[in-house]
Short mmCIF file of C-alpha atoms in Angstrom, two decimals:
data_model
loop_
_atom_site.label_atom_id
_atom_site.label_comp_id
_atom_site.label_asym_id
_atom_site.label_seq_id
_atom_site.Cartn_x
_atom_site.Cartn_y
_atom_site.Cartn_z
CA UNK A 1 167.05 75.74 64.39
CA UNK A 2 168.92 75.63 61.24
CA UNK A 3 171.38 78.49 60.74
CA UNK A 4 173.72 79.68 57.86
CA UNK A 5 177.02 78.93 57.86
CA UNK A 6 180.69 80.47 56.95
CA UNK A 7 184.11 79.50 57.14
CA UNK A 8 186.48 81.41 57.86
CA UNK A 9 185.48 83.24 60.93
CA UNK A 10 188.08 85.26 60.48
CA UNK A 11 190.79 85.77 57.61
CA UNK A 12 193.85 88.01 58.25
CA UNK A 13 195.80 88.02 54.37
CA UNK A 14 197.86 90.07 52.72
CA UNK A 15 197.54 92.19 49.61
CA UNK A 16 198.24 90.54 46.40
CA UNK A 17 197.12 87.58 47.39
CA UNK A 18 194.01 84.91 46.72
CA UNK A 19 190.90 84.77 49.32
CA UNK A 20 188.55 82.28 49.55
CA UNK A 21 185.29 82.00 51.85
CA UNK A 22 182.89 79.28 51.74
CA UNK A 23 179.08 79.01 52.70
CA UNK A 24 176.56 76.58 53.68
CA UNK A 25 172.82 78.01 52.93
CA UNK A 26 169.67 76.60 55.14
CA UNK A 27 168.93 73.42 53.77
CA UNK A 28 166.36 73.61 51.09
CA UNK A 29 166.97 77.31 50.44
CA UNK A 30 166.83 77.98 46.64
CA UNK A 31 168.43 81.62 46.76
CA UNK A 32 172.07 82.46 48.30
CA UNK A 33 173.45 86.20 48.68
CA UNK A 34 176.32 87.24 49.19
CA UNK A 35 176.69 90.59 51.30
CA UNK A 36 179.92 93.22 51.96
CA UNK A 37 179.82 95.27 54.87
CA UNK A 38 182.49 97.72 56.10
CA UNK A 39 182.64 98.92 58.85
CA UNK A 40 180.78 101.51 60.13
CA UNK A 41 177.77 100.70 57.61
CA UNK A 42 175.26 98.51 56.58
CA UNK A 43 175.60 95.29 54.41
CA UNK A 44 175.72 95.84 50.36
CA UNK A 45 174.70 93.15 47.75
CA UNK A 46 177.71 91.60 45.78
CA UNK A 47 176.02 88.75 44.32
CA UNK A 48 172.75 86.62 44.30
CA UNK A 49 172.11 82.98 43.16
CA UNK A 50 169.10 81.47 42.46
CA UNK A 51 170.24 77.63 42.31
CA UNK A 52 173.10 77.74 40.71
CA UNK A 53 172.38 80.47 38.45
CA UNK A 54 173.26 84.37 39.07
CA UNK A 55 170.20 86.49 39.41
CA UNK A 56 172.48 89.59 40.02
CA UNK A 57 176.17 90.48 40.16
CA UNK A 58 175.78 93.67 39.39
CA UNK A 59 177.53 95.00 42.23
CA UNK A 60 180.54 92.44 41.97
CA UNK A 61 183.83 93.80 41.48
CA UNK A 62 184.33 91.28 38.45
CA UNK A 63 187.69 91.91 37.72
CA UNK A 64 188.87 90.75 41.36
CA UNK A 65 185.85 88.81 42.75
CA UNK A 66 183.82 85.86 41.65
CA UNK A 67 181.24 83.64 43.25
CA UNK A 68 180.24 79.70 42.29
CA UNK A 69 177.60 77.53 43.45
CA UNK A 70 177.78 75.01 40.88
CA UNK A 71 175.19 72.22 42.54
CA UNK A 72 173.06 74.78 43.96
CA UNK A 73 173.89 74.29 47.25
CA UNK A 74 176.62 75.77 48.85
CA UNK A 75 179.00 79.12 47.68
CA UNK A 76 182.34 80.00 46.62
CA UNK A 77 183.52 83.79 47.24
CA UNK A 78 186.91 84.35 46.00
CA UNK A 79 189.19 87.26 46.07
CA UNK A 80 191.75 87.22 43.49
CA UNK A 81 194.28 89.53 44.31
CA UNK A 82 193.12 90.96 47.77
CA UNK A 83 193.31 95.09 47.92
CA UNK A 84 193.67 97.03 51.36
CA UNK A 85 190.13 98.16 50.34
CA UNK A 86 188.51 94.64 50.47
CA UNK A 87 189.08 94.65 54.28
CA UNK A 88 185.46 93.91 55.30
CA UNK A 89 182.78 91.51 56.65
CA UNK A 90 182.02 89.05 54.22
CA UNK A 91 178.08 88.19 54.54
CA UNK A 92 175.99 85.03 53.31
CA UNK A 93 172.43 84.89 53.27
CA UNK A 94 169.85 82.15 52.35
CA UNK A 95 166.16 82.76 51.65
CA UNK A 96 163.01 80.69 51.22
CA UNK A 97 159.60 82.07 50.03
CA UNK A 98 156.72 81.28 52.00
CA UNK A 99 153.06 82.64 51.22
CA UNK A 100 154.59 84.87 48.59
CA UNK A 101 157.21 86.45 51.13
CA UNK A 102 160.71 85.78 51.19
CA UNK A 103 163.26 86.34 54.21
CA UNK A 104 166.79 86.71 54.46
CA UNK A 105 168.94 84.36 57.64
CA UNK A 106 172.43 85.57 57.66
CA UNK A 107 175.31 83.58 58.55
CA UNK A 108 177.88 84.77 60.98
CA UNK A 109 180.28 86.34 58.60
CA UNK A 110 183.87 85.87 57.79
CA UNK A 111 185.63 89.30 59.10
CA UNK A 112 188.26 89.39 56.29
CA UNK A 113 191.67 91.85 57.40
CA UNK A 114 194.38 92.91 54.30
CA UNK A 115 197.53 93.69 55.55
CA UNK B 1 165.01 104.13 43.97
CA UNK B 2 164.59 103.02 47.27
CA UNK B 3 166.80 103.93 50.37
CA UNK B 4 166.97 103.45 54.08
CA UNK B 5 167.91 106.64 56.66
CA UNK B 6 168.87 105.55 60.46
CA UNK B 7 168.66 108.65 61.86
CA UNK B 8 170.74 108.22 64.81
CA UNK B 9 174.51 106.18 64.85
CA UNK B 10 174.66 105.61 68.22
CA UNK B 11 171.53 105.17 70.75
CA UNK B 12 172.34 105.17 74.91
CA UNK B 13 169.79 104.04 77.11
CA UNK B 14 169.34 102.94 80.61
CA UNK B 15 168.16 99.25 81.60
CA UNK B 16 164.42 99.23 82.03
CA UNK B 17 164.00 102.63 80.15
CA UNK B 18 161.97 102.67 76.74
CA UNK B 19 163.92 102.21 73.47
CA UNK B 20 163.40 104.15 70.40
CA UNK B 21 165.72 103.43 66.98
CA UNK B 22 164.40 106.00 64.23
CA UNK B 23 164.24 105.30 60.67
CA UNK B 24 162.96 106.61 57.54
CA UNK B 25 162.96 105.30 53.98
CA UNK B 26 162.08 105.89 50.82
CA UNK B 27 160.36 104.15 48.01
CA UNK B 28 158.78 104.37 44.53
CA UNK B 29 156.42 101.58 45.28
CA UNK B 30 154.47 99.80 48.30
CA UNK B 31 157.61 98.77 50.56
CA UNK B 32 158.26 95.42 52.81
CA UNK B 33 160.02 96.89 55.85
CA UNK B 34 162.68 94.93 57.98
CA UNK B 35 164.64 95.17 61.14
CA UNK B 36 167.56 93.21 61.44
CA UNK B 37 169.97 92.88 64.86
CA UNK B 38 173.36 92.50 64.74
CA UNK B 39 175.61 91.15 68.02
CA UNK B 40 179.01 91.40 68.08
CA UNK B 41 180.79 88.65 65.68
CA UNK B 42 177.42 87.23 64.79
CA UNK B 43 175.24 87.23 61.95
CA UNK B 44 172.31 89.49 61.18
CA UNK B 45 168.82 88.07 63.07
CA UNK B 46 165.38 89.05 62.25
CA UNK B 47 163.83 91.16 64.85
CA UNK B 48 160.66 92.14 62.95
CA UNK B 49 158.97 92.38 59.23
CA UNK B 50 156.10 94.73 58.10
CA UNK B 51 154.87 93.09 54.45
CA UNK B 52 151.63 95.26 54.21
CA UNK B 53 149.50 93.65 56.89
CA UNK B 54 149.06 95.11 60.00
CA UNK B 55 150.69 98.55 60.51
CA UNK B 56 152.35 97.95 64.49
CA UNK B 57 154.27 94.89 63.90
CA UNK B 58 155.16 92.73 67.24
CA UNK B 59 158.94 91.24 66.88
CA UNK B 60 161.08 89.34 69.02
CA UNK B 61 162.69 89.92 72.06
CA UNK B 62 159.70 92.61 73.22
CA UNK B 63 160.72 94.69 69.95
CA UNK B 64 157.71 96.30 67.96
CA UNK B 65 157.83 98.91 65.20
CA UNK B 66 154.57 100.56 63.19
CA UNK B 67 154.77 101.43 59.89
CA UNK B 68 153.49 105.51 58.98
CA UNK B 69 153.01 105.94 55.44
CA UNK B 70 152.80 109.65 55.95
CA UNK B 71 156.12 109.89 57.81
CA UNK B 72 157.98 107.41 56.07
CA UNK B 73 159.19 106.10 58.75
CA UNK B 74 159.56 102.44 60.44
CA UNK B 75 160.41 103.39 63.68
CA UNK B 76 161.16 100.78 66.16
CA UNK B 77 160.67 100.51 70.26
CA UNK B 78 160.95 98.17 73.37
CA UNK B 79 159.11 99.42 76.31
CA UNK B 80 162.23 98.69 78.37
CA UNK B 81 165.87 97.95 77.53
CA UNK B 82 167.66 95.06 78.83
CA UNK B 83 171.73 94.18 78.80
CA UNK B 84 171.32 91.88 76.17
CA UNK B 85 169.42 94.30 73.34
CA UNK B 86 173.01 96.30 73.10
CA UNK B 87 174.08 95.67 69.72
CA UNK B 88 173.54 97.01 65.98
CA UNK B 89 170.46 97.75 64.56
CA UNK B 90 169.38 97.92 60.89
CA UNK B 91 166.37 99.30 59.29
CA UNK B 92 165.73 97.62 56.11
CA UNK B 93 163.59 98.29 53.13
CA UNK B 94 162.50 95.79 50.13
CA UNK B 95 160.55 97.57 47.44
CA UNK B 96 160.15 93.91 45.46
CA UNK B 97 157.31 92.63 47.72
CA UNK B 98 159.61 89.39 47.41
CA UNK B 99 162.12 90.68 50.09
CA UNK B 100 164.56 90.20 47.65
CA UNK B 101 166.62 93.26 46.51
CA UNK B 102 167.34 94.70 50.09
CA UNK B 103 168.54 98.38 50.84
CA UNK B 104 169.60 98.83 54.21
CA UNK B 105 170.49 101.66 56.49
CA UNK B 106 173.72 102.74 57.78
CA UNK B 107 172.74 101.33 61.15
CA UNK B 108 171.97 102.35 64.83
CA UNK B 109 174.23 101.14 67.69
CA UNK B 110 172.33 100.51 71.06
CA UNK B 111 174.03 100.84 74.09
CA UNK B 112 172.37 100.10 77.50
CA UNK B 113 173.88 101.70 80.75
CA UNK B 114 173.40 99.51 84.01
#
């Protein structure tokens, strides 16, 4: 079965500094999110693509954060610099609609730790 | 607006006894429902959708939830619990039909006792 995946697994940085994680969506998937969860709580939009356009960023921290897909395929999340705060999971999620409906398969995560 | 209320942080059950995860939501228009299952360092999996069809909808794993307009609630069961359900759950609402612009709750953690 085809999955989502994320690299890092894990990123241990420290503040100040640049972050990068990457993701690979389902093959064929059109739309890519991108999810933060802290701990303790459930997953919160940062970003969504729709090829390689952004449908909404609204919740993106623009003045530290940005995302890419520039061929529509796989995603760029960058952290530029890194604040204690940003210590999260770092989600990516692919979606396909089918009959109308549309369902989100996560990827594993990168657990990102600032120092 | 919508939202998503988990009722209950932390869930402890004994293997073979019934589960029950509680949520409620609320939404301004027809919602598409969704629990999601977490494992430790893994990704979120799909255990179950509700998109306006049938009200009880059957999941994976033995995992079934009905949707009650009138209670706003999604609650979600297993008739009994085994080793492997212990993880996070998350109740999930959609108010876009699409299942696009997700809201989800602040979760449930399972635990199952031998």
């Amino acid at each position: 079965e085809a999955e989502v995946a994320q690299s890092p697994r894990y990123k241990i940085t420290e503040k100040s500094q640049a972050v990068a994680f990457w993701c690979d969506p389902i093959s064929g998937h059109a739309t890519l999110y991108w999810y933060r969860q802290i701990l303790g709580q459930g997953p919160e939009l940062l970003v969504q693509f729709q090829d390689e356009s952004v449908v909404d960023d609204s919740q993106l921290p623009k003045d530290r954060f940005s995302a890419e897909r520039l061929k529509g395929v796989d995603s760029t999340l960058k952290i530029q610099p890194a604040e204690l705060g940003d210590s999260a999971m770092y989600l990516c999620a692919s979606s396909t609609r089918l009959a109308g409906q549309e369902t989100q398969y996560f990827g594993p995560g990168t657990r990102l730790l600032v120092l | 607006a919508q939202s998503v209320t988990q009722l209950d942080s932390h869930v402890s059950v004994s293997e073979g006894t019934p589960v029950l995860l509680r949520c409620n939501y609320s939404s301004s228009y027809s919602p598409s429902l969704f629990w999601y299952v977490q494992h430790p360092n893994k990704g979120l999996q799909l255990l179950l959708k509700y998109t306006s069809a049938a009200t009880l909808v059957k999941g994976i794993n033995g995992f079934e939830a009905e949707f009650k307009k009138s209670e706003t609630s999604f609650h979600l069961t297993k008739p009994s619990a085994h080793m492997s359900d212990a993880a996070e759950y998350f109740c999930v609402v959609s108010e876009d039909n699409a299942g696009n612009m997700l809201t989800f709750g602040g979760g449930t953690r399972l635990m199952v006792k031998p």
